[in-house]
Short mmCIF file of C-alpha atoms in Angstrom, two decimals:
data_model
loop_
_atom_site.label_atom_id
_atom_site.label_comp_id
_atom_site.label_asym_id
_atom_site.label_seq_id
_atom_site.Cartn_x
_atom_site.Cartn_y
_atom_site.Cartn_z
CA LYS Z 27 120.17 77.35 63.46
CA ASN Z 28 117.27 79.83 63.68
CA GLN Z 29 115.04 79.38 60.67
CA VAL Z 30 111.63 80.44 59.39
CA GLU Z 31 110.05 78.53 56.51
CA GLN Z 32 106.95 79.61 54.66
CA SER Z 33 104.67 77.73 52.32
CA PRO Z 34 103.54 77.81 49.66
CA GLN Z 35 106.14 79.89 47.88
CA SER Z 36 103.45 81.35 45.65
CA LEU Z 37 99.67 81.09 45.39
CA ILE Z 38 97.04 82.16 42.88
CA ILE Z 39 93.39 82.44 43.91
CA LEU Z 40 90.21 83.96 42.55
CA GLU Z 41 88.77 87.10 44.06
CA GLY Z 42 86.36 86.34 46.88
CA LYS Z 43 88.00 83.05 47.83
CA ASN Z 44 89.74 82.28 51.12
CA CYS Z 45 93.31 81.14 51.52
CA THR Z 46 95.73 80.07 54.24
CA LEU Z 47 99.46 80.70 54.35
CA GLN Z 48 101.79 78.65 56.53
CA CYS Z 49 104.84 79.50 58.61
CA ASN Z 50 107.01 76.95 60.45
CA TYR Z 51 109.82 78.12 62.63
CA THR Z 52 112.74 76.83 64.64
CA VAL Z 53 113.77 79.89 66.60
CA SER Z 54 115.10 80.02 70.13
CA PRO Z 55 114.47 81.87 72.26
CA PHE Z 56 111.01 82.75 70.95
CA SER Z 57 109.74 86.24 71.72
CA ASN Z 58 106.90 86.84 69.26
CA LEU Z 59 105.76 86.22 65.70
CA ARG Z 60 104.60 88.81 63.20
CA TRP Z 61 102.97 88.66 59.79
CA TYR Z 62 103.74 91.43 57.33
CA LYS Z 63 102.27 92.35 53.96
CA GLN Z 64 104.67 93.69 51.36
CA ASP Z 65 103.47 95.21 48.12
CA THR Z 66 105.93 95.07 45.24
CA GLY Z 67 108.61 97.73 45.63
CA ARG Z 68 107.29 98.88 49.00
CA GLY Z 69 108.26 98.33 52.61
CA PRO Z 70 106.55 95.57 54.65
CA VAL Z 71 103.56 96.61 56.75
CA SER Z 72 102.62 94.79 59.96
CA LEU Z 73 99.37 92.81 59.94
CA THR Z 74 99.49 90.98 63.27
CA ILE Z 75 101.82 90.29 66.17
CA MET Z 76 101.46 87.24 68.41
CA THR Z 77 103.19 86.35 71.63
CA PHE Z 78 103.77 82.90 73.07
CA SER Z 79 100.46 82.80 74.95
CA GLU Z 80 98.23 83.92 72.08
CA ASN Z 81 96.52 81.40 69.80
CA THR Z 82 94.55 83.61 67.47
CA LYS Z 83 94.57 87.24 66.45
CA SER Z 84 92.49 89.00 63.82
CA ASN Z 85 92.93 92.17 61.84
CA GLY Z 86 89.93 92.67 59.59
CA ARG Z 87 89.91 89.89 56.99
CA TYR Z 88 93.27 88.61 58.23
CA THR Z 89 93.38 86.00 61.01
CA ALA Z 90 96.65 84.65 62.35
CA THR Z 91 97.02 81.54 64.47
CA LEU Z 92 99.96 80.34 66.52
CA ASP Z 93 100.71 76.88 67.88
CA ALA Z 94 103.76 77.31 70.08
CA ASP Z 95 104.00 73.56 70.74
CA THR Z 96 104.40 72.61 67.08
CA LYS Z 97 106.07 75.93 66.21
CA GLN Z 98 103.61 76.68 63.45
CA SER Z 99 101.66 79.75 62.47
CA SER Z 100 99.11 80.39 59.77
CA LEU Z 101 97.62 83.48 58.18
CA HIS Z 102 94.08 83.08 56.89
CA ILE Z 103 92.70 85.61 54.43
CA THR Z 104 88.94 85.71 54.09
CA ALA Z 105 87.03 86.90 51.03
CA SER Z 106 90.15 87.89 49.15
CA GLN Z 107 90.34 91.14 47.21
CA LEU Z 108 92.54 92.22 44.33
CA SER Z 109 94.42 94.49 46.74
CA ASP Z 110 95.49 91.43 48.73
CA SER Z 111 97.95 90.61 45.94
CA ALA Z 112 101.32 90.97 47.66
CA SER Z 113 104.04 89.03 49.45
CA TYR Z 114 103.30 87.92 53.00
CA ILE Z 115 106.27 87.58 55.29
CA CYS Z 116 106.45 85.72 58.58
CA VAL Z 117 108.94 87.19 61.05
CA VAL Z 118 109.95 85.60 64.35
CA SER Z 119 111.66 87.64 67.03
CA ALA Z 120 114.42 85.82 68.90
CA GLY Z 121 114.80 88.60 71.43
CA THR Z 122 115.60 92.27 71.35
CA TYR Z 123 117.03 93.41 68.02
CA LYS Z 124 117.01 89.90 66.54
CA TYR Z 125 114.43 89.14 63.85
CA ILE Z 126 114.35 86.04 61.66
CA PHE Z 127 112.55 86.49 58.35
CA GLY Z 128 110.87 83.91 56.16
CA THR Z 129 111.24 84.19 52.39
CA GLY Z 130 107.57 85.03 52.01
CA THR Z 131 104.55 83.76 50.11
CA ARG Z 132 103.63 85.61 46.94
CA LEU Z 133 99.85 85.82 46.64
CA LYS Z 134 98.12 86.76 43.40
CA VAL Z 135 94.37 87.40 43.46
CA LEU Z 136 92.67 87.24 40.08
CA ALA Z 137 89.40 88.89 39.11
CA ASP R 5 102.82 111.64 60.32
CA GLY R 6 105.19 109.37 62.23
CA GLY R 7 107.27 106.99 60.22
CA ILE R 8 110.50 106.13 58.47
CA THR R 9 111.67 108.05 55.43
CA GLN R 10 114.15 106.57 53.02
CA SER R 11 115.76 108.45 50.16
CA PRO R 12 116.33 108.30 47.32
CA LYS R 13 113.78 105.77 46.09
CA TYR R 14 115.94 104.90 43.06
CA LEU R 15 119.71 105.21 42.85
CA PHE R 16 122.22 104.24 40.21
CA ARG R 17 125.84 103.52 41.04
CA LYS R 18 128.77 103.45 38.70
CA GLU R 19 131.51 100.92 39.13
CA GLY R 20 133.98 101.96 41.85
CA GLN R 21 131.66 104.58 43.32
CA ASN R 22 130.41 104.88 46.88
CA VAL R 23 126.77 105.81 47.40
CA THR R 24 124.82 106.68 50.53
CA LEU R 25 121.21 105.80 51.30
CA SER R 26 119.43 108.04 53.75
CA CYS R 27 117.11 106.84 56.54
CA GLU R 28 115.30 109.15 58.95
CA GLN R 29 112.72 108.19 61.60
CA ASN R 30 110.52 110.30 63.83
CA LEU R 31 109.18 107.42 65.94
CA ASN R 32 111.65 108.09 68.75
CA HIS R 33 112.96 104.52 68.44
CA ASP R 34 116.39 103.66 69.80
CA ALA R 35 116.96 100.69 67.50
CA MET R 36 117.46 101.04 63.76
CA TYR R 37 118.35 98.50 61.07
CA TRP R 38 119.37 98.12 57.46
CA TYR R 39 118.25 95.09 55.47
CA ARG R 40 118.91 93.95 51.96
CA GLN R 41 116.23 92.15 49.95
CA ASP R 42 116.99 90.17 46.79
CA PRO R 43 114.32 88.57 44.59
CA GLY R 44 112.98 85.36 46.09
CA GLN R 45 115.01 85.73 49.27
CA GLY R 46 114.23 86.79 52.78
CA LEU R 47 115.51 90.00 54.28
CA ARG R 48 119.15 89.87 55.31
CA LEU R 49 120.55 92.10 58.04
CA ILE R 50 123.39 94.41 57.05
CA TYR R 51 123.87 96.55 60.17
CA TYR R 52 121.88 97.50 63.22
CA SER R 53 122.17 100.14 65.90
CA GLN R 54 120.75 99.93 69.40
CA ILE R 55 121.64 103.45 70.42
CA VAL R 56 123.29 106.62 69.18
CA ASN R 57 127.01 106.32 68.40
CA ASP R 58 126.84 102.52 68.49
CA PHE R 59 126.21 99.95 65.77
CA GLN R 60 126.89 96.27 65.07
CA LYS R 61 127.50 94.23 61.94
CA GLY R 62 124.75 91.98 60.73
CA ASP R 63 125.01 88.89 58.58
CA ILE R 64 126.17 90.62 55.37
CA ALA R 65 128.09 93.73 56.49
CA GLU R 66 131.03 93.39 54.09
CA GLY R 67 131.14 96.26 51.62
CA TYR R 68 128.80 98.45 53.67
CA SER R 69 129.28 101.10 56.34
CA VAL R 70 126.93 103.05 58.62
CA SER R 71 126.92 105.85 61.15
CA ARG R 72 124.55 106.78 63.97
CA GLU R 73 125.34 110.33 65.00
CA LYS R 74 121.71 111.20 65.74
CA LYS R 75 118.85 109.11 67.09
CA GLU R 76 116.71 109.96 64.08
CA SER R 77 119.24 109.15 61.36
CA PHE R 78 120.98 105.94 60.25
CA PRO R 79 122.57 106.38 56.79
CA LEU R 80 123.98 103.41 54.88
CA THR R 81 126.98 103.75 52.56
CA VAL R 82 127.42 101.12 49.88
CA THR R 83 131.12 101.12 49.12
CA SER R 84 132.97 100.03 46.00
CA ALA R 85 134.02 96.94 47.95
CA GLN R 86 130.47 95.60 47.67
CA LYS R 87 130.72 93.60 44.46
CA ASN R 88 127.03 92.89 43.95
CA PRO R 89 125.14 95.88 45.32
CA THR R 90 122.10 95.77 43.03
CA ALA R 91 119.19 95.12 45.41
CA PHE R 92 116.27 96.60 47.32
CA TYR R 93 117.36 98.15 50.62
CA LEU R 94 115.05 98.53 53.59
CA CYS R 95 115.61 100.66 56.66
CA ALA R 96 113.70 99.83 59.83
CA SER R 97 113.34 100.89 63.42
CA SER R 98 111.83 99.18 66.44
CA ARG R 99 110.65 99.37 69.98
CA ASP R 100 108.10 96.59 70.46
CA THR R 101 107.33 96.19 66.77
CA ILE R 102 109.64 96.64 63.82
CA TYR R 103 108.57 99.29 61.30
CA PHE R 104 109.96 99.63 57.81
CA GLY R 105 110.61 102.46 55.41
CA GLU R 106 109.44 102.35 51.81
CA GLY R 107 112.77 101.03 50.55
CA SER R 108 115.42 102.16 48.09
CA TRP R 109 116.33 100.49 44.82
CA LEU R 110 120.05 100.50 44.03
CA THR R 111 121.27 99.53 40.57
CA VAL R 112 124.83 99.31 39.28
CA VAL R 113 125.34 100.78 35.81
#
C-alpha cells in the first residue's frame, strides 16, 4: 500500500532556532517528492520538488534532502521566523495524476 | 496573475441540500483535482480529471459529483447523499507540479 508518514506530528520551537521535519514513504513507482507549506485555512504552497536523482534542494531558509535508498526525506528550516508557523506536508508522486499525501507536521514558532 | 480560484470561501449547507463549489484555473493545465481535508488527516482525493469531458472517481467519491465541460473549470457538487460533508475542500491542477486553490470551507447547519 502506498503510504507517506511524517514526523513529528507537531513541533514547537523558539524564533531563530532551526528544526528538521521527517518524511518516510513507501510509494511505488516513485516519480518525485514535494514539500508544501500550508497556512491555516489556506491552500498548500510548494516549497521544493525533488526527483529520484536529487539529494538536496534549497529554497531560501528551507532545505530538503532525499535518500531514495532508505525512502526518507527531510525538510530543514534555518533561523525560524514567526511566519514559518504552518503545517508542512510531504507529497510523493506515484506517476501522472497520482499523489500520496502525508498527514503533515504542524509547526509553531514562538517569539 | 495565473492561478486557481475557488469560490465561495465559506459555504453553509442545510440538511438534504445540494451545493456546488466552483474551481477555475488559468494555468492551462489539463489535469484538475478535488481533495477533501479533515482536521489531523491528509488530503483525500474525491475526483480527478485528466482532460475535458472526462473524469475519474478518487478514494472518497461517494456523495459527490463533478463535471469538466471546459478546460478551465472543474466544479464539485456535494449532494445530500454525502452524510458528513463538513470539511475543507481543495481544488488543484497539475502539469509537472500540483498547484492548489485557496480552499473552501463547507459547514452543515
